[in-house]
Short mmCIF file of C-alpha atoms in Angstrom, two decimals:
data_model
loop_
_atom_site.label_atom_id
_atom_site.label_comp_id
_atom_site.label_asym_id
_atom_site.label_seq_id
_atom_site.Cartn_x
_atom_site.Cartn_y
_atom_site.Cartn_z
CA UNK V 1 -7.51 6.64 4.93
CA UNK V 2 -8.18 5.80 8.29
CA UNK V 3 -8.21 2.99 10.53
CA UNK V 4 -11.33 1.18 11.49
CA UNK V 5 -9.67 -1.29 13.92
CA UNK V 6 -8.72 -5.28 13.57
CA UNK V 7 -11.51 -6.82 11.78
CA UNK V 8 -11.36 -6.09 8.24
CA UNK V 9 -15.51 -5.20 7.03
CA UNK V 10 -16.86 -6.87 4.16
CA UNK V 11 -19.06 -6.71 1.40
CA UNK V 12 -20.92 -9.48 0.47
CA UNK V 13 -22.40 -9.25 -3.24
CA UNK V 14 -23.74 -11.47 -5.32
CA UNK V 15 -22.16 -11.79 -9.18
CA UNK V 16 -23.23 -9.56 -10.99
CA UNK V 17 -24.32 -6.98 -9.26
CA UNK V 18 -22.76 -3.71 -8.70
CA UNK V 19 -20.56 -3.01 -5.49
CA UNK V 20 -19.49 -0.10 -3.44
CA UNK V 21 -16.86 0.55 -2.00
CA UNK V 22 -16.36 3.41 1.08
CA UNK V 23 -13.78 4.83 2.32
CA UNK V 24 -13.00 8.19 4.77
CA UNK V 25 -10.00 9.66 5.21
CA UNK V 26 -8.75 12.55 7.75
CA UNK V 27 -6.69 15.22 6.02
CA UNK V 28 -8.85 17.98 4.22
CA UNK V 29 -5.60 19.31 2.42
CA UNK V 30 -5.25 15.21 0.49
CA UNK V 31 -5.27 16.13 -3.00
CA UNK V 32 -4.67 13.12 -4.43
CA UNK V 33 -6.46 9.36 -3.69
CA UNK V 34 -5.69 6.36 -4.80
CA UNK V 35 -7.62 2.87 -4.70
CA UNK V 36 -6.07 -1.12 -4.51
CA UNK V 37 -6.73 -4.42 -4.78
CA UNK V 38 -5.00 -7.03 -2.64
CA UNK V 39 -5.88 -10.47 -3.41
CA UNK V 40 -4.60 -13.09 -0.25
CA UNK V 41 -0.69 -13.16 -0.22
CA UNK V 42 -0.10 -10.77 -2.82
CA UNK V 43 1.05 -6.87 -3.22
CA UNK V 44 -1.51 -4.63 -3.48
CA UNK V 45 -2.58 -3.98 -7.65
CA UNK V 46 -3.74 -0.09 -8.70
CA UNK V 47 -7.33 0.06 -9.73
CA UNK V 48 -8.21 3.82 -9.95
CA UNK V 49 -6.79 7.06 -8.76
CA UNK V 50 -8.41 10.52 -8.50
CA UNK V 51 -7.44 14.04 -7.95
CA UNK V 52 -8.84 16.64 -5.71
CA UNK V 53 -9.69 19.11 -8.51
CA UNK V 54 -12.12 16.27 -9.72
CA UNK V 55 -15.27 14.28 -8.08
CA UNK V 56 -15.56 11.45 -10.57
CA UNK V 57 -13.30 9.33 -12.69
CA UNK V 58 -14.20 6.26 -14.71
CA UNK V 59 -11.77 3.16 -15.80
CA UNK V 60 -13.27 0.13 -16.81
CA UNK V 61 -15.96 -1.22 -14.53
CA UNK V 62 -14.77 0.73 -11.82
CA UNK V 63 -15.84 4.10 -11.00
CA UNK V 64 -14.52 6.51 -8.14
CA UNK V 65 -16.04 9.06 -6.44
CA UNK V 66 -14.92 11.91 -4.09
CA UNK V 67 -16.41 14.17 -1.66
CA UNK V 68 -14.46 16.31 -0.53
CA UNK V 69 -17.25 18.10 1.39
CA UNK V 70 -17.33 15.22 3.89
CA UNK V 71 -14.02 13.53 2.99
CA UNK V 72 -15.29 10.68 1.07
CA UNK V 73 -14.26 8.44 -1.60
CA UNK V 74 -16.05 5.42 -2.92
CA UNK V 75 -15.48 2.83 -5.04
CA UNK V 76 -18.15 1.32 -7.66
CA UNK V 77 -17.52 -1.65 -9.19
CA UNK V 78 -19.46 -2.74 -12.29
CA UNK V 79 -20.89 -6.41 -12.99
CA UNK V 80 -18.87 -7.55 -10.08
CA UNK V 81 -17.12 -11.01 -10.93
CA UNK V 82 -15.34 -13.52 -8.58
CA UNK V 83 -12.29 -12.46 -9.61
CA UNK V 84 -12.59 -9.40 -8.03
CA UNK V 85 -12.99 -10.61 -4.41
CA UNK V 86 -10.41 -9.47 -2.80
CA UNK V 87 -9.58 -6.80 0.02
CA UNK V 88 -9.98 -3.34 -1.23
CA UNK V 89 -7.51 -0.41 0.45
CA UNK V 90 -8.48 3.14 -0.38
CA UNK V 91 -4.69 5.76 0.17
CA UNK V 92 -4.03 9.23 0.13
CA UNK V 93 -1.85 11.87 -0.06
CA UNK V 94 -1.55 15.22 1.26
CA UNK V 95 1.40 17.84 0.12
CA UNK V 96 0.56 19.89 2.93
CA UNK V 97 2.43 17.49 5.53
CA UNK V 98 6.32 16.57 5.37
CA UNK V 99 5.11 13.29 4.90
CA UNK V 100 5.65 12.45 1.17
CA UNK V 101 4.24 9.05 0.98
CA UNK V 102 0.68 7.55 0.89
CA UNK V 103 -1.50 7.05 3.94
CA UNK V 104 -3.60 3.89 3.86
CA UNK V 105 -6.93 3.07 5.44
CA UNK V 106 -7.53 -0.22 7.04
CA UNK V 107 -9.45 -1.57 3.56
CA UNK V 108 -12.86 -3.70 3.00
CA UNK V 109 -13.06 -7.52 1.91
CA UNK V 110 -15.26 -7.95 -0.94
CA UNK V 111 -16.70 -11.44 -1.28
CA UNK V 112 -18.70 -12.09 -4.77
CA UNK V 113 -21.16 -14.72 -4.50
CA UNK V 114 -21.31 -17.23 -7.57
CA UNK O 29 9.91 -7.80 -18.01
CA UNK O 30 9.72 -4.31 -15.86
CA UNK O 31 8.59 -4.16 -12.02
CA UNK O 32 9.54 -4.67 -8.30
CA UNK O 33 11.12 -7.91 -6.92
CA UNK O 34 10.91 -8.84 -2.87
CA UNK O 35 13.01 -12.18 -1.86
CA UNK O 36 12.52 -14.41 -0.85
CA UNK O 37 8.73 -15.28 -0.52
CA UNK O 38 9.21 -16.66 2.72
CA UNK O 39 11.64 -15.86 5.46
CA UNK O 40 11.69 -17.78 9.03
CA UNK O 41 14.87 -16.43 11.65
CA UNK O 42 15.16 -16.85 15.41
CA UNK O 43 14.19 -13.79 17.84
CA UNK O 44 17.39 -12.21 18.61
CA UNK O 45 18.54 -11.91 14.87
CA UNK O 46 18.48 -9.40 12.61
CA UNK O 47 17.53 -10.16 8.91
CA UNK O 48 17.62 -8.45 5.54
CA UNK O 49 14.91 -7.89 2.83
CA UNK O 50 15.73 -7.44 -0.58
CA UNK O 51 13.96 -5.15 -2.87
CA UNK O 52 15.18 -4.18 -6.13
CA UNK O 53 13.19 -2.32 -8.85
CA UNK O 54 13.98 -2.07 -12.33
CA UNK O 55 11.53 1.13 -12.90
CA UNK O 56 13.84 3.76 -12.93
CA UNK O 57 11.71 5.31 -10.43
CA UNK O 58 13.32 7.48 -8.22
CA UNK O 59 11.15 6.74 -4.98
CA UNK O 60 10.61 3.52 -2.85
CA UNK O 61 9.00 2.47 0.21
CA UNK O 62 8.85 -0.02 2.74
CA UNK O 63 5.76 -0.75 4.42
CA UNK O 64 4.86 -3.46 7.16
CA UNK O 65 0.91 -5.43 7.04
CA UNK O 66 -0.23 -7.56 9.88
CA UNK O 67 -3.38 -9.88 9.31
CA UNK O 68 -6.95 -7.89 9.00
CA UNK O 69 -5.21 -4.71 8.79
CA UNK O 70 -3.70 -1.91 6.27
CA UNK O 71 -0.44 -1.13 5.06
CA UNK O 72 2.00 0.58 7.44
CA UNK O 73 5.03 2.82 6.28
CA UNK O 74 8.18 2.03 7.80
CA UNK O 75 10.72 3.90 5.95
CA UNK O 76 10.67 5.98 2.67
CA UNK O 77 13.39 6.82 0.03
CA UNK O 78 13.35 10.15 -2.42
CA UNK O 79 16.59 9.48 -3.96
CA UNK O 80 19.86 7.66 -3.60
CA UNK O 81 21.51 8.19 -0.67
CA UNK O 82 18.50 9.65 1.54
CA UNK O 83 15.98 8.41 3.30
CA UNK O 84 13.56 9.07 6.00
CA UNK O 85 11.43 7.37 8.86
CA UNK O 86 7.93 6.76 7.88
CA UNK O 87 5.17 5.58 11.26
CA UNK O 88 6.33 2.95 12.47
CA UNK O 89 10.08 3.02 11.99
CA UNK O 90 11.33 1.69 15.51
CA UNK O 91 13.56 -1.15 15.29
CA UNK O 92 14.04 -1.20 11.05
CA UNK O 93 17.15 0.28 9.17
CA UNK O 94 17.33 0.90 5.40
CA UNK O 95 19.79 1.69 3.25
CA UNK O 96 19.57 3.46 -0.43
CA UNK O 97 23.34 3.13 -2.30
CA UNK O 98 21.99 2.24 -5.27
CA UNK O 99 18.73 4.03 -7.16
CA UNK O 100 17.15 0.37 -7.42
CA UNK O 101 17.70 -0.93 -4.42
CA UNK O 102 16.54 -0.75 -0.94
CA UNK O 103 16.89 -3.43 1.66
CA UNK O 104 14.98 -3.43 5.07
CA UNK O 105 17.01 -4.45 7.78
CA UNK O 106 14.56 -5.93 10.60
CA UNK O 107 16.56 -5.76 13.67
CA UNK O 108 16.20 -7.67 17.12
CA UNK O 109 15.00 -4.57 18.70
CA UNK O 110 12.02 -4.86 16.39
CA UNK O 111 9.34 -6.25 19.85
CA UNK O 112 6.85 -8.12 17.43
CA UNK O 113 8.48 -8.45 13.27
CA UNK O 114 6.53 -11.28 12.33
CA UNK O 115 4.12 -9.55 9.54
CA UNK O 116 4.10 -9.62 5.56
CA UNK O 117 6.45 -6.74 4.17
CA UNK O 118 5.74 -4.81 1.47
CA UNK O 119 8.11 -2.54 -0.76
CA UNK O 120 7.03 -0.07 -3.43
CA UNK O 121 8.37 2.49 -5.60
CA UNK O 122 6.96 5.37 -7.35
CA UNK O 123 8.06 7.38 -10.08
CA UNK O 124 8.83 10.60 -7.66
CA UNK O 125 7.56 11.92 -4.23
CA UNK O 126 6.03 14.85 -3.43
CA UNK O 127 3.21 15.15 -6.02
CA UNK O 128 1.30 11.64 -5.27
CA UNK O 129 1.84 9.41 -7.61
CA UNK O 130 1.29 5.77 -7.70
CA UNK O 131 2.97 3.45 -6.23
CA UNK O 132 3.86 0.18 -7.41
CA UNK O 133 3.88 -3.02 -5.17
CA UNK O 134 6.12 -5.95 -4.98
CA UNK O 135 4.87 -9.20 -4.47
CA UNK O 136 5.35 -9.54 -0.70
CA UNK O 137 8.12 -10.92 1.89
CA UNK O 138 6.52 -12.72 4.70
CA UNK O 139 8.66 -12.59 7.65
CA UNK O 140 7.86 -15.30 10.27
CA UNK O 141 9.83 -14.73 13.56
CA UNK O 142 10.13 -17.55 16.42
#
C-alpha cells in the first residue's frame, strides 16, 4: 500500500448503501493483497484477501477487486451497517523483495450514517 | 481459546527508560511481527521473526530490540534511544513467511512515554 500522508480520508455512506473502498500500492511483482478492519483501539481484524493470479474474490458482503494493470485494489462492501465503520487498511506482499512481511497503506475511515 | 495476547493494555514509563512488550501467541505459527501505529496513520514494521532464534529489522527498526527464544514469544524492547516511542504497538503472527499469508493481530499495547 502506500502512504497518503497524516490525515486519514474517509468515506461517508449512508446505511445501507454499498461502499468502496480504494487502495494503490507500488510494487508490480505483489502477488498477494490483503484487506483489514481496525475499529478505534483495537488490532486490525482480516476481512478479505486476494491473489495475483485472480481479479475478484467474494466473502460475505465484501467483495475485492484487483487491477493489476494499474495496481489497484478495492474494496466493496455490501448493505453497509454501522458496525462496519471503522478504518479500513489495504497490505501487500511481494516475494520478489527480501522483505518477507506485509506492506501497509495508510488506510480510509469509513463512517456509516444511521 | 486460540490467538495473540499483547500486555498490558496500557503502558506509561519515563523518557530515559527502556520498557518491554509482551507478546505471546498460542497459534503454533511459526512467524511474528512487531509493528508500530501513530494516530491517522498505517501500520509500521519494526522487526520480524521467521523462526526461533532469528530475526530481522523491518522499516523502522532504530532504537527497538527483539528477542525470539521461544516459538511463541516475542517481546519488543523499546529502548531510550527510541527519539519519539509514544505510539500504539502492534504484534502479529502468521502461519509462515515468505508466501503471504495472513497475519493475525493482537489486541494492541499503547505505549505512552513522558
Amino acid at each position: 500500500g502506500e502512504s497518503v500522508g497524516l490525515h486519514l480520508p474517509t468515506l461517508s455512506v449512508q446505511e445501507g448503501d454499498n461502499s468502496i473502498i480504494n487502495c494503490a500500492y507500488s510494487n508490480s511483482a505483489s502477488d498477494y493483497f490483503i484487506w483489514y478492519k481496525q475499529e478505534s483501539g483495537k488490532g486490525p481484524q482480516f476481512i478479505i484477501d486476494i491473489r495475483s493470479n485472480m481479479d475478484k474474490r467474494q466473502g460475505q458482503r465484501v467483495t475485492v477487486l484487483l487491477n493489476k494493470t494499474v495496481k489497484h485494489l478495492s474494496l466493496q462492501i455490501a448493505a453497509t451497517q454501522p458496525g462496519d465503520s471503522a478504518v479500513y487498511f489495504c497490505a501487500d506482499f511481494g516475494s520478489d523483495t527480501g522483505r518477507r512481511a506485509l506492506t501497509f497503506g495508510s488506510g480510509t475511515r469509513l463512517q456509516v450514517q444511521p | 481459546d486460540g490467538g495473540i495476547t499483547q500486555s498490558p493494555k496500557y503502558l506509561f514509563r519515563k523518557e530515559g527508560q527502556n520498557v518491554t512488550l509482551s507478546c505471546e501467541q498460542n497459534l503454533n505459527h511459526d512467524a511474528m511481527y512487531w509493528y508500530r501505529q501513530d494516530p491517522g496513520q498505517g501500520l509500521r514494521l519494526i522487526y520480524y521473526s521467521q523462526i526461533v532464534n532469528d530475526f530481522q529489522k523491518g522499516d523502522i527498526a532504530e532504537g527497538y530490540s527483539v528477542s525470539r527464544e521461544k516459538k511463541e514469544s516475542f517481546p519488543l524492547t523499546v529502548t531510550s534511544a527510541q527519539k519519539n516511542p509514544t505510539a500504539f504497538y502492534l504484534c502479529a503472527s502468521s502461519i509462515e513467511i515468505g508466501t503471504g499469508k495472513e497475519q493475525y493481530f493482537g489486541p494492541g499495547t499503547r505505549l505512552t512515554v513522558t
